[in-house]
PDB file of C-alpha atoms in Angstrom:
ATOM      1  CA  GLN A 874       0.012  -0.021  -0.031  1.00  0.00           C
ATOM      2  CA  VAL A 875       1.342   3.513  -1.158  1.00  0.00           C
ATOM      3  CA  GLN A 876       1.745   5.982   1.583  1.00  0.00           C
ATOM      4  CA  LEU A 877       2.575   9.533   1.195  1.00  0.00           C
ATOM      5  CA  GLN A 878       4.002  11.646   4.008  1.00  0.00           C
ATOM      6  CA  GLN A 879       4.330  15.474   3.692  1.00  0.00           C
ATOM      7  CA  SER A 880       6.589  17.691   5.409  1.00  0.00           C
ATOM      8  CA  GLY A 881       7.478  21.418   5.353  1.00  0.00           C
ATOM      9  CA  PRO A 882       7.222  24.864   7.130  1.00  0.00           C
ATOM     10  CA  ARG A 883       3.652  25.764   8.044  1.00  0.00           C
ATOM     11  CA  LEU A 884       4.247  29.629   7.876  1.00  0.00           C
ATOM     12  CA  VAL A 885       5.649  31.350   5.054  1.00  0.00           C
ATOM     13  CA  GLN A 886       6.421  35.040   4.539  1.00  0.00           C
ATOM     14  CA  PRO A 887       4.719  37.068   1.753  1.00  0.00           C
ATOM     15  CA  SER A 888       6.997  37.194  -1.337  1.00  0.00           C
ATOM     16  CA  GLN A 889       9.005  34.065  -0.232  1.00  0.00           C
ATOM     17  CA  THR A 890       8.974  30.703  -1.499  1.00  0.00           C
ATOM     18  CA  LEU A 891       6.882  27.844  -0.284  1.00  0.00           C
ATOM     19  CA  SER A 892       8.137  24.499  -0.215  1.00  0.00           C
ATOM     20  CA  VAL A 893       6.569  21.120   0.550  1.00  0.00           C
ATOM     21  CA  THR A 894       7.984  17.808   0.186  1.00  0.00           C
ATOM     22  CA  CYS A 895       6.145  14.374  -0.033  1.00  0.00           C
ATOM     23  CA  ALA A 896       7.948  10.952   0.872  1.00  0.00           C
ATOM     24  CA  ILE A 897       6.777   8.007  -0.862  1.00  0.00           C
ATOM     25  CA  SER A 898       6.656   4.410   0.491  1.00  0.00           C
ATOM     26  CA  GLY A 899       5.345   1.453  -1.287  1.00  0.00           C
ATOM     27  CA  ASP A 900       6.146   2.934  -4.683  1.00  0.00           C
ATOM     28  CA  SER A 901       8.758   4.814  -6.710  1.00  0.00           C
ATOM     29  CA  VAL A 902       8.743   8.216  -7.816  1.00  0.00           C
ATOM     30  CA  SER A 903      10.167   6.787 -11.001  1.00  0.00           C
ATOM     31  CA  SER A 904       7.318   4.516 -11.538  1.00  0.00           C
ATOM     32  CA  LYS A 905       6.381   4.386 -15.208  1.00  0.00           C
ATOM     33  CA  SER A 906       2.799   3.832 -14.227  1.00  0.00           C
ATOM     34  CA  ALA A 907       2.114   6.392 -11.767  1.00  0.00           C
ATOM     35  CA  SER A 908       2.057  10.241 -11.761  1.00  0.00           C
ATOM     36  CA  TRP A 909       2.664  12.427  -8.635  1.00  0.00           C
ATOM     37  CA  HIS A 910       0.484  15.480  -8.051  1.00  0.00           C
ATOM     38  CA  TRP A 911      -0.022  18.580  -6.056  1.00  0.00           C
ATOM     39  CA  ILE A 912      -3.354  20.245  -5.075  1.00  0.00           C
ATOM     40  CA  ARG A 913      -4.423  22.615  -2.729  1.00  0.00           C
ATOM     41  CA  GLN A 914      -7.582  23.750  -0.978  1.00  0.00           C
ATOM     42  CA  SER A 915      -8.734  26.931   0.599  1.00  0.00           C
ATOM     43  CA  PRO A 916     -12.321  28.236   1.541  1.00  0.00           C
ATOM     44  CA  SER A 917     -11.913  30.830  -1.178  1.00  0.00           C
ATOM     45  CA  ARG A 918     -10.705  28.721  -4.051  1.00  0.00           C
ATOM     46  CA  GLY A 919     -12.001  25.234  -3.233  1.00  0.00           C
ATOM     47  CA  LEU A 920     -10.009  22.370  -4.555  1.00  0.00           C
ATOM     48  CA  GLU A 921      -7.086  23.373  -7.054  1.00  0.00           C
ATOM     49  CA  TRP A 922      -5.039  21.087  -9.040  1.00  0.00           C
ATOM     50  CA  LEU A 923      -1.434  22.750  -9.082  1.00  0.00           C
ATOM     51  CA  GLY A 924       0.661  20.302 -11.229  1.00  0.00           C
ATOM     52  CA  ARG A 925       2.206  17.013 -11.673  1.00  0.00           C
ATOM     53  CA  THR A 926       5.496  15.114 -12.461  1.00  0.00           C
ATOM     54  CA  TYR A 927       6.022  11.756 -13.913  1.00  0.00           C
ATOM     55  CA  TYR A 928       8.598   9.448 -15.540  1.00  0.00           C
ATOM     56  CA  ARG A 929       8.259   7.712 -18.897  1.00  0.00           C
ATOM     57  CA  SER A 930      11.846   7.171 -19.841  1.00  0.00           C
ATOM     58  CA  ARG A 931      12.233  10.802 -19.148  1.00  0.00           C
ATOM     59  CA  TRP A 932      10.737  13.284 -16.656  1.00  0.00           C
ATOM     60  CA  TYR A 933       7.732  15.312 -17.569  1.00  0.00           C
ATOM     61  CA  ASN A 934       5.724  18.083 -15.678  1.00  0.00           C
ATOM     62  CA  ASP A 935       2.546  19.685 -16.248  1.00  0.00           C
ATOM     63  CA  TYR A 936       1.275  22.758 -14.414  1.00  0.00           C
ATOM     64  CA  ALA A 937      -1.912  24.714 -13.949  1.00  0.00           C
ATOM     65  CA  VAL A 938      -2.161  27.891 -15.941  1.00  0.00           C
ATOM     66  CA  SER A 939      -2.994  29.789 -12.746  1.00  0.00           C
ATOM     67  CA  VAL A 940       0.484  29.081 -11.160  1.00  0.00           C
ATOM     68  CA  LYS A 941       2.515  28.094 -14.117  1.00  0.00           C
ATOM     69  CA  SER A 942       5.010  31.062 -13.975  1.00  0.00           C
ATOM     70  CA  ARG A 943       6.092  30.424 -10.172  1.00  0.00           C
ATOM     71  CA  ILE A 944       5.799  26.722  -9.756  1.00  0.00           C
ATOM     72  CA  ILE A 945       8.297  23.882  -9.678  1.00  0.00           C
ATOM     73  CA  ILE A 946       7.485  20.253  -8.890  1.00  0.00           C
ATOM     74  CA  ASN A 947      10.788  18.279  -8.687  1.00  0.00           C
ATOM     75  CA  PRO A 948      11.103  14.694  -8.148  1.00  0.00           C
ATOM     76  CA  ASP A 949      14.061  13.330  -5.945  1.00  0.00           C
ATOM     77  CA  THR A 950      14.939   9.847  -6.857  1.00  0.00           C
ATOM     78  CA  SER A 951      17.658   9.455  -4.313  1.00  0.00           C
ATOM     79  CA  ARG A 952      15.091   9.910  -1.569  1.00  0.00           C
ATOM     80  CA  ASN A 953      12.128   8.839  -3.079  1.00  0.00           C
ATOM     81  CA  GLN A 954      10.002  11.837  -2.650  1.00  0.00           C
ATOM     82  CA  PHE A 955       8.754  14.860  -4.761  1.00  0.00           C
ATOM     83  CA  SER A 956       8.523  18.537  -3.778  1.00  0.00           C
ATOM     84  CA  LEU A 957       6.512  21.446  -4.572  1.00  0.00           C
ATOM     85  CA  GLN A 958       8.011  24.877  -4.743  1.00  0.00           C
ATOM     86  CA  LEU A 959       5.709  28.041  -5.146  1.00  0.00           C
ATOM     87  CA  ASP A 960       7.561  31.106  -5.416  1.00  0.00           C
ATOM     88  CA  SER A 961       6.410  34.972  -4.617  1.00  0.00           C
ATOM     89  CA  VAL A 962       3.592  33.901  -2.604  1.00  0.00           C
ATOM     90  CA  THR A 963       0.749  36.209  -1.016  1.00  0.00           C
ATOM     91  CA  PRO A 964      -1.808  35.460   1.444  1.00  0.00           C
ATOM     92  CA  GLU A 965      -3.930  34.175  -1.439  1.00  0.00           C
ATOM     93  CA  ASP A 966      -1.725  31.106  -1.368  1.00  0.00           C
ATOM     94  CA  THR A 967      -2.749  30.144   1.995  1.00  0.00           C
ATOM     95  CA  ALA A 968      -4.354  26.723   1.692  1.00  0.00           C
ATOM     96  CA  VAL A 969      -3.961  23.073   2.768  1.00  0.00           C
ATOM     97  CA  TYR A 970      -1.579  21.279   0.405  1.00  0.00           C
ATOM     98  CA  TYR A 971      -1.901  17.806  -0.508  1.00  0.00           C
ATOM     99  CA  CYS A 972       0.352  15.622  -2.428  1.00  0.00           C
ATOM    100  CA  GLY A 973      -1.134  12.614  -4.457  1.00  0.00           C
ATOM    101  CA  ARG A 974      -0.426   9.774  -6.584  1.00  0.00           C
ATOM    102  CA  TYR A 975      -2.444   8.779  -9.620  1.00  0.00           C
ATOM    103  CA  ASP A 976      -2.137   5.383 -11.406  1.00  0.00           C
ATOM    104  CA  ALA A 977      -4.613   5.583 -14.219  1.00  0.00           C
ATOM    105  CA  TYR A 978      -7.394   4.210 -11.890  1.00  0.00           C
ATOM    106  CA  ASN A 979      -7.213   6.162  -8.504  1.00  0.00           C
ATOM    107  CA  TYR A 980      -5.817   9.126  -6.795  1.00  0.00           C
ATOM    108  CA  SER A 981      -4.453   8.698  -3.153  1.00  0.00           C
ATOM    109  CA  TRP A 982      -3.607  11.652  -1.198  1.00  0.00           C
ATOM    110  CA  GLY A 983      -1.188  12.594   1.546  1.00  0.00           C
ATOM    111  CA  GLN A 984      -2.306  13.898   4.814  1.00  0.00           C
ATOM    112  CA  GLY A 985      -2.434  17.534   3.916  1.00  0.00           C
ATOM    113  CA  THR A 986      -0.358  20.387   5.088  1.00  0.00           C
ATOM    114  CA  LEU A 987      -1.807  23.779   6.031  1.00  0.00           C
ATOM    115  CA  VAL A 988       0.509  26.533   4.833  1.00  0.00           C
ATOM    116  CA  THR A 989      -0.221  30.013   5.987  1.00  0.00           C
ATOM    117  CA  VAL A 990       1.374  32.918   4.193  1.00  0.00           C
ATOM    118  CA  SER A 991       1.600  35.692   6.634  1.00  0.00           C
ATOM    119  CA  SER A 992       4.080  38.194   7.978  1.00  0.00           C
TER     120      SER A 992
ATOM    121  CA  GLN B 363      -7.366  27.149 -18.537  1.00  0.00           C
ATOM    122  CA  ALA B 364     -10.916  25.618 -18.771  1.00  0.00           C
ATOM    123  CA  VAL B 365     -13.410  26.380 -16.185  1.00  0.00           C
ATOM    124  CA  VAL B 366     -15.264  23.367 -14.526  1.00  0.00           C
ATOM    125  CA  THR B 367     -18.857  24.269 -13.275  1.00  0.00           C
ATOM    126  CA  GLN B 368     -20.853  22.421 -10.581  1.00  0.00           C
ATOM    127  CA  GLU B 369     -23.989  23.123  -8.754  1.00  0.00           C
ATOM    128  CA  PRO B 370     -22.818  25.016  -5.614  1.00  0.00           C
ATOM    129  CA  SER B 371     -25.465  23.215  -3.441  1.00  0.00           C
ATOM    130  CA  LEU B 372     -28.202  20.643  -3.596  1.00  0.00           C
ATOM    131  CA  THR B 373     -30.571  19.305  -1.144  1.00  0.00           C
ATOM    132  CA  VAL B 374     -31.951  15.741  -1.272  1.00  0.00           C
ATOM    133  CA  SER B 375     -34.348  14.022   1.183  1.00  0.00           C
ATOM    134  CA  PRO B 376     -33.323  10.862   2.899  1.00  0.00           C
ATOM    135  CA  GLY B 377     -34.139   8.064   0.511  1.00  0.00           C
ATOM    136  CA  GLY B 378     -34.466  10.294  -2.437  1.00  0.00           C
ATOM    137  CA  THR B 379     -32.406  10.597  -5.716  1.00  0.00           C
ATOM    138  CA  VAL B 380     -30.505  13.444  -6.788  1.00  0.00           C
ATOM    139  CA  THR B 381     -27.986  14.267  -9.652  1.00  0.00           C
ATOM    140  CA  LEU B 382     -24.935  16.354  -9.551  1.00  0.00           C
ATOM    141  CA  THR B 383     -23.439  17.634 -12.901  1.00  0.00           C
ATOM    142  CA  CYS B 384     -20.096  18.735 -14.111  1.00  0.00           C
ATOM    143  CA  ALA B 385     -19.775  20.999 -17.015  1.00  0.00           C
ATOM    144  CA  SER B 386     -16.618  22.174 -18.993  1.00  0.00           C
ATOM    145  CA  SER B 387     -16.412  25.674 -20.388  1.00  0.00           C
ATOM    146  CA  THR B 388     -14.693  24.177 -23.485  1.00  0.00           C
ATOM    147  CA  GLY B 389     -17.767  22.101 -24.575  1.00  0.00           C
ATOM    148  CA  THR B 390     -19.151  18.656 -24.194  1.00  0.00           C
ATOM    149  CA  VAL B 391     -17.528  16.439 -21.434  1.00  0.00           C
ATOM    150  CA  THR B 392     -16.534  13.293 -23.043  1.00  0.00           C
ATOM    151  CA  SER B 393     -14.803  10.033 -21.730  1.00  0.00           C
ATOM    152  CA  GLY B 394     -11.633  11.744 -23.031  1.00  0.00           C
ATOM    153  CA  HIS B 395     -11.550  14.137 -20.018  1.00  0.00           C
ATOM    154  CA  TYR B 396     -11.459  11.021 -17.696  1.00  0.00           C
ATOM    155  CA  PRO B 397     -14.005  12.473 -15.364  1.00  0.00           C
ATOM    156  CA  PHE B 398     -13.461  11.727 -11.632  1.00  0.00           C
ATOM    157  CA  TRP B 399     -15.691  12.198  -8.820  1.00  0.00           C
ATOM    158  CA  PHE B 400     -14.472  12.816  -5.187  1.00  0.00           C
ATOM    159  CA  GLN B 401     -16.389  12.865  -1.968  1.00  0.00           C
ATOM    160  CA  GLN B 402     -15.037  15.106   0.986  1.00  0.00           C
ATOM    161  CA  LYS B 403     -16.124  15.624   4.485  1.00  0.00           C
ATOM    162  CA  PRO B 404     -14.838  18.132   6.751  1.00  0.00           C
ATOM    163  CA  GLY B 405     -11.262  17.673   7.852  1.00  0.00           C
ATOM    164  CA  GLN B 406     -10.682  14.949   5.611  1.00  0.00           C
ATOM    165  CA  ALA B 407      -8.754  14.401   2.193  1.00  0.00           C
ATOM    166  CA  PRO B 408     -11.017  13.874  -0.979  1.00  0.00           C
ATOM    167  CA  ARG B 409     -11.981  10.415  -1.447  1.00  0.00           C
ATOM    168  CA  THR B 410     -12.397   9.052  -4.947  1.00  0.00           C
ATOM    169  CA  LEU B 411     -15.884   7.644  -5.844  1.00  0.00           C
ATOM    170  CA  ILE B 412     -16.015   7.181  -9.596  1.00  0.00           C
ATOM    171  CA  TYR B 413     -13.382   7.112 -12.246  1.00  0.00           C
ATOM    172  CA  ASP B 414     -13.474   7.577 -15.973  1.00  0.00           C
ATOM    173  CA  ALA B 415     -16.946   8.753 -15.834  1.00  0.00           C
ATOM    174  CA  THR B 416     -18.792   5.620 -15.065  1.00  0.00           C
ATOM    175  CA  ASN B 417     -16.334   3.114 -13.160  1.00  0.00           C
ATOM    176  CA  LYS B 418     -16.876   2.530  -9.442  1.00  0.00           C
ATOM    177  CA  TYR B 419     -14.270   1.234  -6.936  1.00  0.00           C
ATOM    178  CA  SER B 420     -14.665  -1.497  -4.288  1.00  0.00           C
ATOM    179  CA  TRP B 421     -15.412   1.044  -1.737  1.00  0.00           C
ATOM    180  CA  THR B 422     -17.880   2.940  -3.692  1.00  0.00           C
ATOM    181  CA  PRO B 423     -21.374   2.585  -2.332  1.00  0.00           C
ATOM    182  CA  VAL B 424     -23.886   1.065  -4.856  1.00  0.00           C
ATOM    183  CA  ARG B 425     -26.181   3.950  -4.264  1.00  0.00           C
ATOM    184  CA  PHE B 426     -23.678   6.155  -6.527  1.00  0.00           C
ATOM    185  CA  SER B 427     -23.324   5.913 -10.143  1.00  0.00           C
ATOM    186  CA  GLY B 428     -21.549   7.909 -12.633  1.00  0.00           C
ATOM    187  CA  SER B 429     -22.594   8.744 -16.295  1.00  0.00           C
ATOM    188  CA  LEU B 430     -22.275  11.236 -19.130  1.00  0.00           C
ATOM    189  CA  LEU B 431     -25.490  12.976 -19.483  1.00  0.00           C
ATOM    190  CA  GLY B 432     -26.519  15.840 -21.754  1.00  0.00           C
ATOM    191  CA  GLY B 433     -22.992  16.851 -22.497  1.00  0.00           C
ATOM    192  CA  LYS B 434     -21.705  16.900 -18.922  1.00  0.00           C
ATOM    193  CA  ALA B 435     -20.437  14.412 -16.225  1.00  0.00           C
ATOM    194  CA  ALA B 436     -23.117  13.392 -13.723  1.00  0.00           C
ATOM    195  CA  LEU B 437     -23.086  11.670 -10.564  1.00  0.00           C
ATOM    196  CA  THR B 438     -26.354  10.190  -9.311  1.00  0.00           C
ATOM    197  CA  LEU B 439     -26.992   9.331  -5.803  1.00  0.00           C
ATOM    198  CA  SER B 440     -30.150   7.041  -5.408  1.00  0.00           C
ATOM    199  CA  GLY B 441     -31.373   6.353  -1.989  1.00  0.00           C
ATOM    200  CA  ALA B 442     -29.610   9.124  -0.219  1.00  0.00           C
ATOM    201  CA  GLN B 443     -28.640   8.458   3.455  1.00  0.00           C
ATOM    202  CA  PRO B 444     -27.448  11.015   6.004  1.00  0.00           C
ATOM    203  CA  ASP B 445     -23.945   9.842   5.876  1.00  0.00           C
ATOM    204  CA  ASP B 446     -23.921  11.153   2.142  1.00  0.00           C
ATOM    205  CA  GLU B 447     -23.989  14.712   3.325  1.00  0.00           C
ATOM    206  CA  ALA B 448     -20.680  16.013   1.743  1.00  0.00           C
ATOM    207  CA  GLU B 449     -19.010  18.187  -0.565  1.00  0.00           C
ATOM    208  CA  TYR B 450     -18.625  16.584  -3.936  1.00  0.00           C
ATOM    209  CA  TYR B 451     -16.109  17.508  -6.546  1.00  0.00           C
ATOM    210  CA  CYS B 452     -15.477  16.380 -10.093  1.00  0.00           C
ATOM    211  CA  LEU B 453     -12.048  16.491 -11.850  1.00  0.00           C
ATOM    212  CA  LEU B 454     -11.613  16.724 -15.521  1.00  0.00           C
ATOM    213  CA  ALA B 455      -8.297  16.165 -17.580  1.00  0.00           C
ATOM    214  CA  TYR B 456      -7.307  18.464 -20.465  1.00  0.00           C
ATOM    215  CA  SER B 457      -4.519  16.906 -22.054  1.00  0.00           C
ATOM    216  CA  GLY B 458      -1.634  17.250 -19.234  1.00  0.00           C
ATOM    217  CA  ALA B 459      -3.605  19.530 -17.021  1.00  0.00           C
ATOM    218  CA  ARG B 460      -6.326  18.476 -14.516  1.00  0.00           C
ATOM    219  CA  VAL B 461      -9.151  21.023 -13.400  1.00  0.00           C
ATOM    220  CA  PHE B 462     -11.331  20.540 -10.312  1.00  0.00           C
ATOM    221  CA  GLY B 463     -14.843  21.770 -10.438  1.00  0.00           C
ATOM    222  CA  GLY B 464     -15.988  24.285  -7.819  1.00  0.00           C
ATOM    223  CA  GLY B 465     -17.724  21.611  -5.978  1.00  0.00           C
ATOM    224  CA  THR B 466     -21.329  20.824  -4.855  1.00  0.00           C
ATOM    225  CA  LYS B 467     -22.330  20.929  -1.066  1.00  0.00           C
ATOM    226  CA  LEU B 468     -25.128  18.214  -0.803  1.00  0.00           C
ATOM    227  CA  THR B 469     -27.290  18.488   2.172  1.00  0.00           C
ATOM    228  CA  VAL B 470     -29.403  15.217   3.081  1.00  0.00           C
ATOM    229  CA  LEU B 471     -32.598  16.741   4.692  1.00  0.00           C
TER     230      LEU B 471
END
């Protein structure tokens, strides 16, 4: 059974970079049958898909248009994890961030991390 | 980026039937959008109910069904129970990107 464990700072200053990491157990970030996603949820924006990374002989990324200019999702094969980096954050980026795995059949999510953007 | 639209809220009586829909700003929702339906209760992560428009998981209650109906993806609940009160979200695929609908708050009353 795949488990996803999130970690990262809970408080980020405006204009700084938000970083959250998702450690994978029970699967490999380099799996050729899975993709690795980040979503977030806030009362004002509901659920929002942010992006994904996946490996199919090489690495691919897809990002939501709304954050495309300031997001990076990076796989880390040495630690079997992937991370979300969101630059130039504002209070609007305050949300619960979830990492997830998709296998063409099901999405499974991490426990969620509330990240607050505030000075 | 496409916009995915759901009813903001719906109410159903216990034992009743209700259909939630999921529309795309780009036009007809098809199987090529690989529609997913999620159920979310307060304080919990979203839980998958339906994949690829019509397919259920082993944990999906029999009373839930998915379809493509009138150019939209649809989730029908037949025989609503109090435990079905939750927020329901659809998710559509647009090539590499995914877009969530705004969610439907379902009240069983």
